[in-house]
Amino acid sequence: MSELTVVGKPVTRVDVNEKITGQAIYGYDLVLPNMLYGKVLFSPKAHAKIKRINTVKAKQYPGVVAVVTGEDAPWTHGESIKDKPFLAQEKVRYIGEPVAAVATEDEDMAETAVKLIEVEYEDLPVYTDPEEACKPGRGAIHENFDKYRKVEFIVGSHLPNIAEHFKLRTGDVEIGFKESDLILEERYFVPIIQHAAMEPHSAHAQFDKESGRLTIWVANDAPFRALHEITEALNMPKEKIRFINPLQGGGFGSKGGLKVEPIAVALAFHTSGRPVRVKFNREETFISTLTRHEAVVYCKSGVKKDGTLMAREMTIYWGAGAYAEKSPTVCIRGSLPAPGPYRIPHVKVDGYAVYTNKPVAGSYRGYGIPQGAWACEQQMDELAKRLGMDPVEIRMKNIFVEGDVSYWSERLHAVGLKETLIKATAAIEWGKKTQPTKFGTKIGKGFACIQKPTRSPTTSNAGVLVNSRGEVTVLAGTVEIGQGCNTILSQVAAEELKVPMDKVFMHPLDTDAIPYDASTTSSRSTYHMGNAVRRAAIHARQQIAEAASPMLEANVQDLDFAHGKVFLKDQPQMALPIGEVVRRKLGTNGVVRGDGSYTYEIGKDLDLETGHSDHASAFYMYATQAAEVMVDEESGRVRLLRMSAAHDVGKAINPLNCVAQIEGGLAMGIGSALHEEMVVDNTGKVRNPSFLDYHLVTSLDVPKMIPIIVECPEPEGPYGAKGLGEPGLAPTPAAIGNAVADALGVRVYDLPLKPENVYWAIQNKKKKDAA
Amino acid sequence: MKKKIQLTLNGKITTLEVPSHRLLLDLLRDEIGLTGTKEGCGTGDCGACTVFLNGKPVNSCLVLSGELDGTDIVTIEGLKIGPELHPIQKAFIQDGGAQCGYCTPGMLMMSKALLDENPNPTEEEIRFALSGNLCRCTGYAKIIQAVQDAAAELRSKNV
């Protein structure tokens, strides 16, 4: 084929018009005919037995159509451990757990009716600290853990409240430490934060008794996985369940799995076929949907005088909250690369996903990488400092390069890490000191590197339809959550069929019409679905070429495509519009359908004892971000002066979109670095479940951002592309932490870098120095 | 208690009978069916529901329907100038100001409010004006760029 025409170009988003006019219909906007309104009663207790639930008063309230409790919905779900009930059964495990729900004729009634449900609780001991909750002798949050249905890779523990224990064993760390000239051991902490997608959670469900069909309308980032989970929970035929995806107002990991869906479904079985809408408001979204794992990270490193890393030992306690959700896989995929993108001969990692009586933690953009990087990347700087080396130098000495074998036994390729490091640090003039202009402030620079795997193995399927008008429809199960997949996938189809972008349309997402896709997670879509759409488009192109061959009296191999036409390579005037080919072959209403599928097969499964795998991930994403900060020594306030973010994307299918992803990820990372934390007190109550008290990044908080695209092509990826969505926030806190330490000569070990944490770090250092 | 109110909505005189306690946001979305105005928090903290009330931007989740008699309301559905997109909308398309798009209607309304008052804002003034409108996708850079471009476009038209 000829050179690229659409791929690699800064094409305008295909979904932007409906978004800037207010015409776009999101899940939260959806209204269905004859719809009922659902409202949930949430647990006010963090850990308690349910002694009695009385629904009589609620059922008698005017306008109430259904009241359901755990008794009416005796089902559980969970991606890897089936531990989560649709509605609480026998006990509650966190404040915010759905206990009961009502469906009413109007929304005002629902608010009142749900408060009429009476629940009697008996308190149980509350565990809020993941490190404490798994100490021997602690009571079980899940008494029946051993009996839960689970996937085969779950590794249990003799310790209490462990949902997963991940082990990585490479070499012998004791030997490594013995051979080291310097050993450093530190404890780092990352608090709970929340996705805070601007659209709160909601779901609509309808059950038709006659046909046995269950339809769920929800902005879920993995409708096929959600469908599978509902199927497994209800033991219904898969063909009877249908997910329809309205537009999604952001997700960042919060809208996968099942959140509001089980409540809507439980109600829908009791409404005589009428659809039910259940919306969470912002506070409910904060306490009852999903959070990012808090993590306690112990990191011990051994290094030679010349900076060569000899050994790294890490123990990570991932606070899972009350249910396992995606904790087992966050624990695995976050703990595995936690020692950083470096050649280290001796490595030992123990990751524990620990149940607590807190809101449920799960997937969050970055999937465990930010927590590990916060520890490992700061420790790299500490090691450098004590060895009298430049932080760049120590990394250059150890950093993964093409062909290295990682400490989990995988030969790495397409490693653009070094280039990201060089470019990100250059962009903030690394090595050049900036003099503070304000009295009482100090200026410092820092950076951090990360490597991120993607969920593997997974499959994407796609269909590409070409009609007699030459219009192309792409059937892909990737969910447009704001990341721009509809634009990227349209570009891929346009590229392969050589049609203009305005001839390409994305089919709405409906599991009845769209072929299977694993999920819109893990930065996997451009690579997996990009490959699937590309194959489907090529399949369609082949059929059109075969149909055109007799029409143009030419061999298939002598035909080429451009500008929506198929033509003879050496006689371009001998051409037919592709729509015309479809019409002549199949009639005016004829459609050519191409199908494509892509599966990345891993080699050996991750070994459960050593954590080793020769192909742990379809591809790896590499990034370096660098920050310059100004810190007020008296107040501890950190101000960002500028930040660069260099990301190896393999190939930028749409550079505009890549920059958008980098900037958005970076801003999110800045929030998590400087002020975001979901404060949960020791009774398990969230103290700041609102945008007033939970400080998201605003337009005033974002500094000058310098996004940098690095292209180190991935041979298996479409046009060389990898993924990009998640890494944007992963190195950010560590980069800023390193800059703060550079400015002050004091390291802060606990996120966020809010004034009081920085202030106390300064005071403690002063005390220590005085003593 | 229901109250009869008459207001001008996107240029059209509209008569409604609504409970006084109904929020303007819910009135627009649930009773009238204009879902372009988004609900992000319901407590006046995110700006996604920004509309114009008598020419001034307000969080529609903080306004009660009972106060609306005789008012003039403009929502995102009324931002277009005739059949034409408003220059701010065009700038958001061109610069990539929208990703998931959920904060976008509120951002556009607040941007218009800024440019109505200050046709030539500095970057700092734009950041300040939009600081009550939360966006979780973009990092604001492209939004700020779009407002700057729209301001330039509007100024060139007025000359």
Tab-separated table of C-alpha atoms in Angstrom, chain A residues 353-490:
chain	number	residue	atom	x	y	z
A	353	ALA	CA	-4.176	-7.123	48.462
A	354	VAL	CA	-5.752	-6.634	51.870
A	355	TYR	CA	-9.435	-6.359	52.674
A	356	THR	CA	-10.400	-3.405	54.880
A	357	ASN	CA	-13.722	-1.872	55.945
A	358	LYS	CA	-13.350	0.977	53.512
A	359	PRO	CA	-14.915	1.810	50.131
A	360	VAL	CA	-13.963	-0.672	47.431
A	361	ALA	CA	-10.714	-0.087	45.548
A	362	GLY	CA	-10.223	-1.240	42.000
A	363	SER	CA	-8.903	-0.297	38.614
A	364	TYR	CA	-7.705	3.277	38.294
A	365	ARG	CA	-5.850	4.760	35.358
A	366	GLY	CA	-2.283	3.520	35.900
A	367	TYR	CA	-3.335	0.223	37.516
A	368	GLY	CA	-0.861	0.049	40.406
A	369	ILE	CA	2.069	1.698	38.645
A	370	PRO	CA	1.864	5.102	40.401
A	371	GLN	CA	2.072	3.509	43.860
A	372	GLY	CA	5.188	1.487	43.056
A	373	ALA	CA	6.794	4.400	41.235
A	374	TRP	CA	6.192	6.773	44.166
A	375	ALA	CA	8.487	4.542	46.226
A	376	CYS	CA	10.963	3.151	43.723
A	377	GLU	CA	11.620	6.353	41.782
A	378	GLN	CA	12.162	8.413	44.906
A	379	GLN	CA	14.509	5.782	46.244
A	380	MET	CA	16.511	5.959	43.001
A	381	ASP	CA	17.093	9.653	43.721
A	382	GLU	CA	18.014	8.947	47.352
A	383	LEU	CA	20.534	6.340	46.251
A	384	ALA	CA	22.011	8.775	43.736
A	385	LYS	CA	22.237	11.496	46.351
A	386	ARG	CA	24.104	9.282	48.801
A	387	LEU	CA	26.461	8.072	46.089
A	388	GLY	CA	27.064	11.628	44.931
A	389	MET	CA	25.675	10.833	41.512
A	390	ASP	CA	23.300	12.757	39.272
A	391	PRO	CA	19.816	11.160	39.251
A	392	VAL	CA	20.075	10.932	35.450
A	393	GLU	CA	23.388	9.118	35.687
A	394	ILE	CA	22.196	6.411	38.072
A	395	ARG	CA	19.241	5.693	35.863
A	396	MET	CA	21.271	5.651	32.659
A	397	LYS	CA	23.433	3.027	34.284
A	398	ASN	CA	20.568	0.659	35.077
A	399	ILE	CA	17.706	1.536	32.773
A	400	PHE	CA	16.061	-1.032	30.485
A	401	VAL	CA	17.232	-0.876	26.903
A	402	GLU	CA	16.382	-2.862	23.794
A	403	GLY	CA	17.027	-6.560	24.257
A	404	ASP	CA	17.365	-6.545	28.038
A	405	VAL	CA	15.849	-9.461	29.890
A	406	SER	CA	13.632	-8.116	32.664
A	407	TYR	CA	13.723	-9.425	36.219
A	408	TRP	CA	10.586	-11.408	35.385
A	409	SER	CA	12.385	-13.214	32.497
A	410	GLU	CA	10.962	-11.345	29.532
A	411	ARG	CA	13.157	-10.173	26.652
A	412	LEU	CA	12.129	-6.567	26.095
A	413	HIS	CA	11.758	-4.901	22.731
A	414	ALA	CA	10.607	-1.496	21.512
A	415	VAL	CA	12.022	0.155	24.631
A	416	GLY	CA	11.820	3.922	24.167
A	417	LEU	CA	12.553	4.696	27.796
A	418	LYS	CA	15.980	6.281	27.413
A	419	GLU	CA	14.711	8.695	24.801
A	420	THR	CA	11.851	9.741	27.088
A	421	LEU	CA	14.329	10.337	29.901
A	422	ILE	CA	16.632	12.455	27.765
A	423	LYS	CA	13.805	14.517	26.279
A	424	ALA	CA	11.796	15.034	29.461
A	425	THR	CA	14.790	16.218	31.458
A	426	ALA	CA	16.076	18.427	28.630
A	427	ALA	CA	12.677	20.106	28.414
A	428	ILE	CA	13.040	21.496	31.944
A	429	GLU	CA	16.717	22.373	31.433
A	430	TRP	CA	18.037	19.661	33.710
A	431	GLY	CA	21.280	20.656	35.367
A	432	LYS	CA	20.558	24.362	35.180
A	433	LYS	CA	19.759	25.893	38.561
A	434	THR	CA	16.925	28.384	38.759
A	435	GLN	CA	17.332	31.039	41.447
A	436	PRO	CA	14.260	31.612	43.606
A	437	THR	CA	12.762	35.058	43.164
A	438	LYS	CA	10.579	34.940	46.256
A	439	PHE	CA	11.915	35.239	49.774
A	440	GLY	CA	11.593	32.045	51.805
A	441	THR	CA	11.203	29.762	48.804
A	442	LYS	CA	13.401	27.164	47.206
A	443	ILE	CA	13.376	25.793	43.695
A	444	GLY	CA	14.127	22.226	42.706
A	445	LYS	CA	13.926	19.808	39.805
A	446	GLY	CA	13.089	16.152	39.666
A	447	PHE	CA	11.903	13.435	37.342
A	448	ALA	CA	10.686	9.852	37.352
A	449	CYS	CA	10.561	6.978	34.872
A	450	ILE	CA	7.985	4.238	34.506
A	451	GLN	CA	7.234	1.138	32.518
A	452	LYS	CA	3.677	-0.105	32.299
A	453	PRO	CA	2.371	-3.453	31.039
A	454	THR	CA	-1.065	-4.008	29.522
A	455	ARG	CA	-3.633	-6.644	30.388
A	456	SER	CA	-2.631	-9.823	28.548
A	457	PRO	CA	-3.750	-12.044	26.928
A	458	THR	CA	-6.868	-10.413	25.541
A	459	THR	CA	-8.929	-10.374	22.364
A	460	SER	CA	-10.568	-7.684	20.278
A	461	ASN	CA	-12.915	-8.333	17.368
A	462	ALA	CA	-14.207	-5.832	14.875
A	463	GLY	CA	-16.437	-5.539	11.849
A	464	VAL	CA	-16.152	-3.016	9.033
A	465	LEU	CA	-19.136	-2.441	6.755
A	466	VAL	CA	-18.963	-0.698	3.389
A	467	ASN	CA	-22.244	0.296	1.725
A	468	SER	CA	-23.126	1.261	-1.822
A	469	ARG	CA	-22.624	4.948	-1.054
A	470	GLY	CA	-19.056	4.231	-0.084
A	471	GLU	CA	-19.770	4.873	3.572
A	472	VAL	CA	-17.926	2.849	6.143
A	473	THR	CA	-19.324	1.728	9.486
A	474	VAL	CA	-16.989	0.384	12.143
A	475	LEU	CA	-18.317	-2.151	14.641
A	476	ALA	CA	-16.016	-2.116	17.612
A	477	GLY	CA	-16.619	-2.834	21.274
A	478	THR	CA	-14.203	-0.175	22.457
A	479	VAL	CA	-16.033	2.367	24.582
A	480	GLU	CA	-15.582	6.072	23.863
A	481	ILE	CA	-14.909	7.301	27.385
A	482	GLY	CA	-13.352	10.543	26.241
A	483	GLN	CA	-9.998	9.050	25.305
A	484	GLY	CA	-10.700	9.458	21.595
A	485	CYS	CA	-10.955	5.820	20.478
A	486	ASN	CA	-13.738	6.579	18.013
A	487	THR	CA	-11.418	8.966	16.222
A	488	ILE	CA	-8.431	6.608	16.297
A	489	LEU	CA	-10.419	3.596	15.069
A	490	SER	CA	-12.086	5.701	12.357
